[in-house]
Amino acid sequence: MEPVMQTVRYLDDQGHTCQELPLWAHEMEPLLECYRWMLLTRQFDQKAIALQRTGQLGTYPSSLGQEAIAVTLGLAMEPDDVLVPYYRDHGTQLIRGCGMKDILLYWGGDERGSAAGPQQDFPVCVPIATQCGHAVGAAKALQLQGRSQAVACTLGDGASSKGDFLEALNLAGLWQLPVVFVLNNNQWAISVSRQKQCAASALALKGMGAGVRSVQVDGNDVIAMFDELTQALEAARAGQGPTLIEAISYRLSDHTTADDASRYCPQEELQQAWKKEPVARLKRFLTSQGAWTEALEQKWLEHCQHTVNSAVQHYLEYSPQLPEAMFDHLYEDWPTVMEDQLQAFAERRQRRLGE
Amino acid sequence: MSVQDLTMVEAVNLALHRAMAADESVVCLGEDIGVNGGVFRATVGLQERFGEQRVMDTPLAETLIAGASIGMAASGLKPVMEIQFMGFIFPAFEQLITHAARMRNRTRGRMQCPLVVRAPFGGGIHAPEHHSESTEALLAHIPGIRVVIPSSPRRAYGLLLSAIDSPDPVVFLEPKRLYRVQKQPLADDGERLPLDSCFTLREGQDVTLITWGACVRETLLAADQLQERGIAAEVIDVATVSPLDMATLRQSVIKTGRCVIVHEACRSGGIGADIAAQLAEQAFDYLQAPIQRVTGFDTPMPYFRQEQWYLADADDICAAVKAVMDY
């Protein structure tokens, strides 16, 4: 008989409380902070898509509808924790000090985008689930160095099908590593639906087979997400081992700007998903508590617009790297025995630019 | 300092002991490397001396070993990971190609990946299927990874210390046929040997024999036989097959005008092909005969009853030399 997992949630789809809130959520300020970051993330996301549609950005993966996961993770992490992201974590990246300009640089085809952010955070990881190995390695390094920090590793539901994830989970449980896996189950691995990926009733069940504390959380419920993430990160920092959090969300966007979800995503299902999305849900709750008003919303949206626009300006005006930058960081020092390649490049450059 | 007569696998072990004692950020991980000391005993004594935290027996998962090593390397450690046999390195390839080789480049120097991948490779020890391959060319094709292959106890010691020092990822392939075939006097003096550098093992005027790994042994044997026939062969151990020290190879071929390349791996798309192409580009006017290659064949490594037909011997090398001398 397969174990059944209860989904942790405090706010229902309408933003009403469905169980007693944790103590911290009796204060409105932490929730307002989440809400403001979610609005900013969504504004940034919309702008990034617009930039791609107008030829000013490369392929970009939207985080529409999944802002609660990224934002609560960013706010639950300590500055010296380690983020090992996948590629739909714009909200987390922003909170951790990776600039909008830098995120745009990365998706705009410039390596310097990944030079930004905290020194210890890993860069965006495109090959699916491969970051899970890095996360347990980084967590082992922390454990070995006797440091009380945590590693947070994000992944999608697609990644949960890969051996990399299962191998990393196994090691995390075995060595009781200070790592939290945040699995954004947005129901789609590009066009392959959740039902076509795995027979288990919850993806979080995979953690149990590895001896990892595992929970399924409503990923559109900011209170549930922040509460579970905080507990998991604190446990990791305290040497109490890893956690797998399956955050249930829905990808309201295409997979990336190169995708067309209307080819495979049932309209009815998408409409239902919009009724559960995290921003409106939290707004209803905050409004019901008298903590948020339309006036505050308008003021904040103007601020977001201004922030996004000035970042975009910065991105668009940012000087491109020199073409020879491709040789700058591959090796610590370009090997002397490969000088001929620099020579060949210099000749190409001269031929093309006449310099 | 005492000088001991050591085999290559003992030299590897000595270098690991020295590196771990000198720098506590050096850690070792892999399958059976701890309590068992490695299936070839290359890591013997390390766990007893440095503990289970620094000498880690991992679950049987090569993708994970590589991925976790990359995570450690980018977080301040210097992991030396072992893949038990090169035939089992393929699950780690994605990690090596998509991450180890480019972590510094993609972060524009913010992070780096000072990782050493040790793997025994090559045939000749009557091992089961998948335990005898030589796929160094697959790795050499990846920009950002150094591929280093020792061929003597002393070079194993000096090159492995340099590989562990290196801030760049290094794949260190140990020809297992040579693990116990020869002892060399070796002092644990910490002397490093340069990466990206060939070693001229024997000087000669008539023909350049270029090789690496276990084939160094047959090539030196062939050079002895050629000497008896009045042919002075220069023997160069490439040692670092990526990036290639073409200057040393070029100068030798300019001197001798003739070249035979010997490697155990299959022929097409091999490192021999790349060396031959570069010599044709750089020393065409000096060549007095077409460059010859003595290699394995473009087949899977035969199972061990027939593996000697795949492996080049001294006679095969002498025959190729005769062809370039008679041209």
PDB file of N, CA, C and O in Angstrom, chain B residues 175-238:
ATOM      1  N   PRO B 175      47.833   3.890 -16.500  1.00  0.00           N
ATOM      2  CA  PRO B 175      47.856   2.661 -17.304  1.00  0.00           C
ATOM      3  C   PRO B 175      48.045   1.455 -16.388  1.00  0.00           C
ATOM      4  O   PRO B 175      49.122   1.237 -15.852  1.00  0.00           O
ATOM      5  N   LYS B 176      46.997   0.692 -16.226  1.00  0.00           N
ATOM      6  CA  LYS B 176      47.060  -0.337 -15.184  1.00  0.00           C
ATOM      7  C   LYS B 176      48.011  -1.470 -15.537  1.00  0.00           C
ATOM      8  O   LYS B 176      48.512  -2.149 -14.667  1.00  0.00           O
ATOM      9  N   ARG B 177      48.312  -1.639 -16.834  1.00  0.00           N
ATOM     10  CA  ARG B 177      49.302  -2.627 -17.247  1.00  0.00           C
ATOM     11  C   ARG B 177      50.673  -2.286 -16.656  1.00  0.00           C
ATOM     12  O   ARG B 177      51.528  -3.155 -16.493  1.00  0.00           O
ATOM     13  N   LEU B 178      50.902  -1.013 -16.378  1.00  0.00           N
ATOM     14  CA  LEU B 178      52.195  -0.582 -15.832  1.00  0.00           C
ATOM     15  C   LEU B 178      52.193  -0.481 -14.308  1.00  0.00           C
ATOM     16  O   LEU B 178      53.216  -0.148 -13.719  1.00  0.00           O
ATOM     17  N   TYR B 179      51.043  -0.715 -13.681  1.00  0.00           N
ATOM     18  CA  TYR B 179      50.935  -0.483 -12.237  1.00  0.00           C
ATOM     19  C   TYR B 179      52.044  -1.190 -11.442  1.00  0.00           C
ATOM     20  O   TYR B 179      52.592  -0.640 -10.501  1.00  0.00           O
ATOM     21  N   ARG B 180      52.348  -2.433 -11.844  1.00  0.00           N
ATOM     22  CA  ARG B 180      53.297  -3.206 -11.034  1.00  0.00           C
ATOM     23  C   ARG B 180      54.420  -3.809 -11.861  1.00  0.00           C
ATOM     24  O   ARG B 180      55.121  -4.698 -11.391  1.00  0.00           O
ATOM     25  N   VAL B 181      54.625  -3.286 -13.064  1.00  0.00           N
ATOM     26  CA  VAL B 181      55.550  -3.956 -13.977  1.00  0.00           C
ATOM     27  C   VAL B 181      57.003  -3.541 -13.735  1.00  0.00           C
ATOM     28  O   VAL B 181      57.933  -4.257 -14.081  1.00  0.00           O
ATOM     29  N   GLN B 182      57.184  -2.396 -13.085  1.00  0.00           N
ATOM     30  CA  GLN B 182      58.532  -1.862 -12.955  1.00  0.00           C
ATOM     31  C   GLN B 182      58.621  -1.114 -11.636  1.00  0.00           C
ATOM     32  O   GLN B 182      57.666  -0.474 -11.213  1.00  0.00           O
ATOM     33  N   LYS B 183      59.793  -1.243 -10.990  1.00  0.00           N
ATOM     34  CA  LYS B 183      60.039  -0.419  -9.800  1.00  0.00           C
ATOM     35  C   LYS B 183      61.103   0.619 -10.139  1.00  0.00           C
ATOM     36  O   LYS B 183      61.985   0.372 -10.947  1.00  0.00           O
ATOM     37  N   GLN B 184      60.966   1.776  -9.500  1.00  0.00           N
ATOM     38  CA  GLN B 184      61.934   2.841  -9.700  1.00  0.00           C
ATOM     39  C   GLN B 184      62.299   3.390  -8.332  1.00  0.00           C
ATOM     40  O   GLN B 184      61.435   3.499  -7.458  1.00  0.00           O
ATOM     41  N   PRO B 185      63.577   3.760  -8.134  1.00  0.00           N
ATOM     42  CA  PRO B 185      63.911   4.415  -6.873  1.00  0.00           C
ATOM     43  C   PRO B 185      63.220   5.787  -6.799  1.00  0.00           C
ATOM     44  O   PRO B 185      63.264   6.552  -7.757  1.00  0.00           O
ATOM     45  N   LEU B 186      62.556   6.031  -5.691  1.00  0.00           N
ATOM     46  CA  LEU B 186      61.770   7.260  -5.590  1.00  0.00           C
ATOM     47  C   LEU B 186      61.882   7.818  -4.178  1.00  0.00           C
ATOM     48  O   LEU B 186      61.659   7.106  -3.201  1.00  0.00           O
ATOM     49  N   ALA B 187      62.245   9.078  -4.097  1.00  0.00           N
ATOM     50  CA  ALA B 187      62.263   9.757  -2.800  1.00  0.00           C
ATOM     51  C   ALA B 187      60.978  10.559  -2.669  1.00  0.00           C
ATOM     52  O   ALA B 187      60.512  11.153  -3.640  1.00  0.00           O
ATOM     53  N   ASP B 188      60.411  10.581  -1.483  1.00  0.00           N
ATOM     54  CA  ASP B 188      59.188  11.354  -1.271  1.00  0.00           C
ATOM     55  C   ASP B 188      59.572  12.813  -1.035  1.00  0.00           C
ATOM     56  O   ASP B 188      59.393  13.362   0.045  1.00  0.00           O
ATOM     57  N   ASP B 189      60.096  13.443  -2.099  1.00  0.00           N
ATOM     58  CA  ASP B 189      60.633  14.798  -1.967  1.00  0.00           C
ATOM     59  C   ASP B 189      59.662  15.863  -2.441  1.00  0.00           C
ATOM     60  O   ASP B 189      59.973  17.056  -2.423  1.00  0.00           O
ATOM     61  N   GLY B 190      58.483  15.430  -2.877  1.00  0.00           N
ATOM     62  CA  GLY B 190      57.481  16.417  -3.317  1.00  0.00           C
ATOM     63  C   GLY B 190      57.797  17.073  -4.641  1.00  0.00           C
ATOM     64  O   GLY B 190      57.143  18.058  -5.004  1.00  0.00           O
ATOM     65  N   GLU B 191      58.751  16.537  -5.371  1.00  0.00           N
ATOM     66  CA  GLU B 191      59.133  17.204  -6.625  1.00  0.00           C
ATOM     67  C   GLU B 191      58.035  17.032  -7.676  1.00  0.00           C
ATOM     68  O   GLU B 191      57.647  15.924  -8.019  1.00  0.00           O
ATOM     69  N   ARG B 192      57.573  18.156  -8.174  1.00  0.00           N
ATOM     70  CA  ARG B 192      56.527  18.157  -9.188  1.00  0.00           C
ATOM     71  C   ARG B 192      57.127  18.021 -10.572  1.00  0.00           C
ATOM     72  O   ARG B 192      58.233  18.487 -10.820  1.00  0.00           O
ATOM     73  N   LEU B 193      56.349  17.453 -11.481  1.00  0.00           N
ATOM     74  CA  LEU B 193      56.715  17.457 -12.896  1.00  0.00           C
ATOM     75  C   LEU B 193      55.696  18.326 -13.629  1.00  0.00           C
ATOM     76  O   LEU B 193      54.542  18.397 -13.236  1.00  0.00           O
ATOM     77  N   PRO B 194      56.157  18.984 -14.670  1.00  0.00           N
ATOM     78  CA  PRO B 194      55.245  19.932 -15.345  1.00  0.00           C
ATOM     79  C   PRO B 194      54.118  19.234 -16.099  1.00  0.00           C
ATOM     80  O   PRO B 194      54.336  18.220 -16.760  1.00  0.00           O
ATOM     81  N   LEU B 195      52.904  19.800 -15.977  1.00  0.00           N
ATOM     82  CA  LEU B 195      51.813  19.397 -16.865  1.00  0.00           C
ATOM     83  C   LEU B 195      52.050  20.124 -18.197  1.00  0.00           C
ATOM     84  O   LEU B 195      52.838  21.049 -18.271  1.00  0.00           O
ATOM     85  N   ASP B 196      51.351  19.717 -19.217  1.00  0.00           N
ATOM     86  CA  ASP B 196      51.472  20.319 -20.548  1.00  0.00           C
ATOM     87  C   ASP B 196      52.893  20.190 -21.090  1.00  0.00           C
ATOM     88  O   ASP B 196      53.373  21.070 -21.803  1.00  0.00           O
ATOM     89  N   SER B 197      53.571  19.099 -20.768  1.00  0.00           N
ATOM     90  CA  SER B 197      54.945  18.986 -21.242  1.00  0.00           C
ATOM     91  C   SER B 197      55.252  17.534 -21.581  1.00  0.00           C
ATOM     92  O   SER B 197      54.917  16.626 -20.819  1.00  0.00           O
ATOM     93  N   CYS B 198      55.876  17.330 -22.746  1.00  0.00           N
ATOM     94  CA  CYS B 198      56.292  15.978 -23.127  1.00  0.00           C
ATOM     95  C   CYS B 198      57.614  15.648 -22.447  1.00  0.00           C
ATOM     96  O   CYS B 198      58.360  16.532 -22.040  1.00  0.00           O
ATOM     97  N   PHE B 199      57.901  14.353 -22.377  1.00  0.00           N
ATOM     98  CA  PHE B 199      59.179  13.897 -21.815  1.00  0.00           C
ATOM     99  C   PHE B 199      59.930  13.112 -22.895  1.00  0.00           C
ATOM    100  O   PHE B 199      59.416  12.106 -23.390  1.00  0.00           O
ATOM    101  N   THR B 200      61.096  13.592 -23.238  1.00  0.00           N
ATOM    102  CA  THR B 200      61.921  12.858 -24.198  1.00  0.00           C
ATOM    103  C   THR B 200      62.695  11.801 -23.418  1.00  0.00           C
ATOM    104  O   THR B 200      63.563  12.123 -22.610  1.00  0.00           O
ATOM    105  N   LEU B 201      62.352  10.546 -23.651  1.00  0.00           N
ATOM    106  CA  LEU B 201      62.908   9.461 -22.842  1.00  0.00           C
ATOM    107  C   LEU B 201      64.196   8.920 -23.438  1.00  0.00           C
ATOM    108  O   LEU B 201      65.007   8.308 -22.749  1.00  0.00           O
ATOM    109  N   ARG B 202      64.362   9.153 -24.723  1.00  0.00           N
ATOM    110  CA  ARG B 202      65.536   8.604 -25.395  1.00  0.00           C
ATOM    111  C   ARG B 202      65.788   9.475 -26.612  1.00  0.00           C
ATOM    112  O   ARG B 202      64.853   9.777 -27.355  1.00  0.00           O
ATOM    113  N   GLU B 203      67.007   9.880 -26.789  1.00  0.00           N
ATOM    114  CA  GLU B 203      67.316  10.741 -27.928  1.00  0.00           C
ATOM    115  C   GLU B 203      67.812   9.928 -29.108  1.00  0.00           C
ATOM    116  O   GLU B 203      68.427   8.880 -28.925  1.00  0.00           O
ATOM    117  N   GLY B 204      67.506  10.387 -30.287  1.00  0.00           N
ATOM    118  CA  GLY B 204      67.953   9.690 -31.496  1.00  0.00           C
ATOM    119  C   GLY B 204      67.801  10.601 -32.703  1.00  0.00           C
ATOM    120  O   GLY B 204      67.036  11.571 -32.662  1.00  0.00           O
ATOM    121  N   GLN B 205      68.485  10.297 -33.776  1.00  0.00           N
ATOM    122  CA  GLN B 205      68.527  11.180 -34.947  1.00  0.00           C
ATOM    123  C   GLN B 205      67.656  10.702 -36.098  1.00  0.00           C
ATOM    124  O   GLN B 205      67.373  11.475 -36.999  1.00  0.00           O
ATOM    125  N   ASP B 206      67.278   9.423 -36.082  1.00  0.00           N
ATOM    126  CA  ASP B 206      66.740   8.843 -37.315  1.00  0.00           C
ATOM    127  C   ASP B 206      65.217   8.873 -37.422  1.00  0.00           C
ATOM    128  O   ASP B 206      64.681   9.010 -38.519  1.00  0.00           O
ATOM    129  N   VAL B 207      64.549   8.693 -36.321  1.00  0.00           N
ATOM    130  CA  VAL B 207      63.081   8.626 -36.361  1.00  0.00           C
ATOM    131  C   VAL B 207      62.543   9.024 -34.983  1.00  0.00           C
ATOM    132  O   VAL B 207      63.183   8.744 -33.962  1.00  0.00           O
ATOM    133  N   THR B 208      61.396   9.698 -35.001  1.00  0.00           N
ATOM    134  CA  THR B 208      60.751  10.090 -33.741  1.00  0.00           C
ATOM    135  C   THR B 208      59.607   9.131 -33.445  1.00  0.00           C
ATOM    136  O   THR B 208      58.719   8.947 -34.289  1.00  0.00           O
ATOM    137  N   LEU B 209      59.648   8.500 -32.286  1.00  0.00           N
ATOM    138  CA  LEU B 209      58.550   7.638 -31.851  1.00  0.00           C
ATOM    139  C   LEU B 209      57.777   8.386 -30.765  1.00  0.00           C
ATOM    140  O   LEU B 209      58.329   8.695 -29.709  1.00  0.00           O
ATOM    141  N   ILE B 210      56.520   8.681 -31.064  1.00  0.00           N
ATOM    142  CA  ILE B 210      55.687   9.470 -30.140  1.00  0.00           C
ATOM    143  C   ILE B 210      54.664   8.532 -29.515  1.00  0.00           C
ATOM    144  O   ILE B 210      53.932   7.839 -30.233  1.00  0.00           O
ATOM    145  N   THR B 211      54.573   8.515 -28.201  1.00  0.00           N
ATOM    146  CA  THR B 211      53.648   7.591 -27.547  1.00  0.00           C
ATOM    147  C   THR B 211      53.277   8.094 -26.177  1.00  0.00           C
ATOM    148  O   THR B 211      53.739   9.165 -25.744  1.00  0.00           O
ATOM    149  N   TRP B 212      52.433   7.351 -25.475  1.00  0.00           N
ATOM    150  CA  TRP B 212      52.063   7.680 -24.099  1.00  0.00           C
ATOM    151  C   TRP B 212      51.458   6.447 -23.438  1.00  0.00           C
ATOM    152  O   TRP B 212      51.094   5.477 -24.121  1.00  0.00           O
ATOM    153  N   GLY B 213      51.359   6.501 -22.140  1.00  0.00           N
ATOM    154  CA  GLY B 213      50.711   5.427 -21.392  1.00  0.00           C
ATOM    155  C   GLY B 213      51.503   4.126 -21.477  1.00  0.00           C
ATOM    156  O   GLY B 213      52.727   4.114 -21.562  1.00  0.00           O
ATOM    157  N   ALA B 214      50.752   3.020 -21.466  1.00  0.00           N
ATOM    158  CA  ALA B 214      51.401   1.709 -21.412  1.00  0.00           C
ATOM    159  C   ALA B 214      52.258   1.438 -22.645  1.00  0.00           C
ATOM    160  O   ALA B 214      53.230   0.681 -22.578  1.00  0.00           O
ATOM    161  N   CYS B 215      51.932   2.063 -23.772  1.00  0.00           N
ATOM    162  CA  CYS B 215      52.696   1.817 -24.994  1.00  0.00           C
ATOM    163  C   CYS B 215      54.125   2.334 -24.903  1.00  0.00           C
ATOM    164  O   CYS B 215      54.967   1.985 -25.749  1.00  0.00           O
ATOM    165  N   VAL B 216      54.398   3.172 -23.932  1.00  0.00           N
ATOM    166  CA  VAL B 216      55.768   3.656 -23.746  1.00  0.00           C
ATOM    167  C   VAL B 216      56.711   2.449 -23.579  1.00  0.00           C
ATOM    168  O   VAL B 216      57.829   2.433 -24.091  1.00  0.00           O
ATOM    169  N   ARG B 217      56.219   1.444 -22.883  1.00  0.00           N
ATOM    170  CA  ARG B 217      57.040   0.260 -22.612  1.00  0.00           C
ATOM    171  C   ARG B 217      57.425  -0.469 -23.914  1.00  0.00           C
ATOM    172  O   ARG B 217      58.608  -0.729 -24.172  1.00  0.00           O
ATOM    173  N   GLU B 218      56.425  -0.751 -24.753  1.00  0.00           N
ATOM    174  CA  GLU B 218      56.725  -1.440 -26.017  1.00  0.00           C
ATOM    175  C   GLU B 218      57.566  -0.554 -26.942  1.00  0.00           C
ATOM    176  O   GLU B 218      58.392  -1.039 -27.697  1.00  0.00           O
ATOM    177  N   THR B 219      57.339   0.745 -26.865  1.00  0.00           N
ATOM    178  CA  THR B 219      58.064   1.651 -27.755  1.00  0.00           C
ATOM    179  C   THR B 219      59.547   1.715 -27.368  1.00  0.00           C
ATOM    180  O   THR B 219      60.429   1.736 -28.248  1.00  0.00           O
ATOM    181  N   LEU B 220      59.802   1.723 -26.077  1.00  0.00           N
ATOM    182  CA  LEU B 220      61.206   1.708 -25.644  1.00  0.00           C
ATOM    183  C   LEU B 220      61.869   0.380 -26.023  1.00  0.00           C
ATOM    184  O   LEU B 220      63.043   0.343 -26.433  1.00  0.00           O
ATOM    185  N   LEU B 221      61.099  -0.684 -25.920  1.00  0.00           N
ATOM    186  CA  LEU B 221      61.609  -1.997 -26.321  1.00  0.00           C
ATOM    187  C   LEU B 221      61.942  -1.999 -27.815  1.00  0.00           C
ATOM    188  O   LEU B 221      63.007  -2.492 -28.242  1.00  0.00           O
ATOM    189  N   ALA B 222      61.037  -1.413 -28.599  1.00  0.00           N
ATOM    190  CA  ALA B 222      61.269  -1.322 -30.045  1.00  0.00           C
ATOM    191  C   ALA B 222      62.515  -0.487 -30.327  1.00  0.00           C
ATOM    192  O   ALA B 222      63.321  -0.828 -31.211  1.00  0.00           O
ATOM    193  N   ALA B 223      62.698   0.595 -29.578  1.00  0.00           N
ATOM    194  CA  ALA B 223      63.866   1.458 -29.796  1.00  0.00           C
ATOM    195  C   ALA B 223      65.156   0.678 -29.534  1.00  0.00           C
ATOM    196  O   ALA B 223      66.155   0.849 -30.257  1.00  0.00           O
ATOM    197  N   ASP B 224      65.131  -0.194 -28.533  1.00  0.00           N
ATOM    198  CA  ASP B 224      66.302  -1.049 -28.280  1.00  0.00           C
ATOM    199  C   ASP B 224      66.590  -1.941 -29.480  1.00  0.00           C
ATOM    200  O   ASP B 224      67.731  -2.071 -29.925  1.00  0.00           O
ATOM    201  N   GLN B 225      65.530  -2.550 -29.998  1.00  0.00           N
ATOM    202  CA  GLN B 225      65.711  -3.457 -31.142  1.00  0.00           C
ATOM    203  C   GLN B 225      66.191  -2.693 -32.375  1.00  0.00           C
ATOM    204  O   GLN B 225      67.034  -3.181 -33.125  1.00  0.00           O
ATOM    205  N   LEU B 226      65.652  -1.488 -32.545  1.00  0.00           N
ATOM    206  CA  LEU B 226      66.054  -0.672 -33.697  1.00  0.00           C
ATOM    207  C   LEU B 226      67.522  -0.281 -33.583  1.00  0.00           C
ATOM    208  O   LEU B 226      68.255  -0.230 -34.577  1.00  0.00           O
ATOM    209  N   GLN B 227      67.948  -0.015 -32.355  1.00  0.00           N
ATOM    210  CA  GLN B 227      69.348   0.349 -32.116  1.00  0.00           C
ATOM    211  C   GLN B 227      70.276  -0.755 -32.621  1.00  0.00           C
ATOM    212  O   GLN B 227      71.295  -0.474 -33.264  1.00  0.00           O
ATOM    213  N   GLU B 228      69.853  -1.992 -32.366  1.00  0.00           N
ATOM    214  CA  GLU B 228      70.680  -3.126 -32.825  1.00  0.00           C
ATOM    215  C   GLU B 228      70.774  -3.162 -34.335  1.00  0.00           C
ATOM    216  O   GLU B 228      71.736  -3.675 -34.882  1.00  0.00           O
ATOM    217  N   ARG B 229      69.780  -2.591 -35.006  1.00  0.00           N
ATOM    218  CA  ARG B 229      69.811  -2.555 -36.481  1.00  0.00           C
ATOM    219  C   ARG B 229      70.391  -1.242 -36.995  1.00  0.00           C
ATOM    220  O   ARG B 229      70.244  -0.911 -38.167  1.00  0.00           O
ATOM    221  N   GLY B 230      70.924  -0.458 -36.092  1.00  0.00           N
ATOM    222  CA  GLY B 230      71.581   0.774 -36.513  1.00  0.00           C
ATOM    223  C   GLY B 230      70.641   1.952 -36.698  1.00  0.00           C
ATOM    224  O   GLY B 230      70.995   2.954 -37.325  1.00  0.00           O
ATOM    225  N   ILE B 231      69.426   1.847 -36.177  1.00  0.00           N
ATOM    226  CA  ILE B 231      68.479   2.971 -36.292  1.00  0.00           C
ATOM    227  C   ILE B 231      68.351   3.632 -34.920  1.00  0.00           C
ATOM    228  O   ILE B 231      67.988   2.983 -33.936  1.00  0.00           O
ATOM    229  N   ALA B 232      68.659   4.928 -34.862  1.00  0.00           N
ATOM    230  CA  ALA B 232      68.600   5.657 -33.584  1.00  0.00           C
ATOM    231  C   ALA B 232      67.237   6.334 -33.458  1.00  0.00           C
ATOM    232  O   ALA B 232      66.962   7.331 -34.137  1.00  0.00           O
ATOM    233  N   ALA B 233      66.397   5.766 -32.629  1.00  0.00           N
ATOM    234  CA  ALA B 233      65.038   6.300 -32.472  1.00  0.00           C
ATOM    235  C   ALA B 233      64.972   7.249 -31.276  1.00  0.00           C
ATOM    236  O   ALA B 233      65.535   6.966 -30.219  1.00  0.00           O
ATOM    237  N   GLU B 234      64.285   8.375 -31.467  1.00  0.00           N
ATOM    238  CA  GLU B 234      63.991   9.276 -30.346  1.00  0.00           C
ATOM    239  C   GLU B 234      62.610   8.882 -29.815  1.00  0.00           C
ATOM    240  O   GLU B 234      61.663   8.760 -30.593  1.00  0.00           O
ATOM    241  N   VAL B 235      62.520   8.669 -28.509  1.00  0.00           N
ATOM    242  CA  VAL B 235      61.239   8.250 -27.938  1.00  0.00           C
ATOM    243  C   VAL B 235      60.704   9.368 -27.043  1.00  0.00           C
ATOM    244  O   VAL B 235      61.389   9.817 -26.115  1.00  0.00           O
ATOM    245  N   ILE B 236      59.497   9.810 -27.357  1.00  0.00           N
ATOM    246  CA  ILE B 236      58.879  10.879 -26.564  1.00  0.00           C
ATOM    247  C   ILE B 236      57.595  10.360 -25.911  1.00  0.00           C
ATOM    248  O   ILE B 236      56.720   9.831 -26.594  1.00  0.00           O
ATOM    249  N   ASP B 237      57.540  10.510 -24.591  1.00  0.00           N
ATOM    250  CA  ASP B 237      56.313  10.220 -23.855  1.00  0.00           C
ATOM    251  C   ASP B 237      55.505  11.523 -23.799  1.00  0.00           C
ATOM    252  O   ASP B 237      55.912  12.498 -23.153  1.00  0.00           O
ATOM    253  N   VAL B 238      54.367  11.548 -24.464  1.00  0.00           N
ATOM    254  CA  VAL B 238      53.569  12.789 -24.532  1.00  0.00           C
ATOM    255  C   VAL B 238      53.097  13.194 -23.129  1.00  0.00           C
ATOM    256  O   VAL B 238      53.067  14.367 -22.787  1.00  0.00           O
TER     257      VAL B 238
END
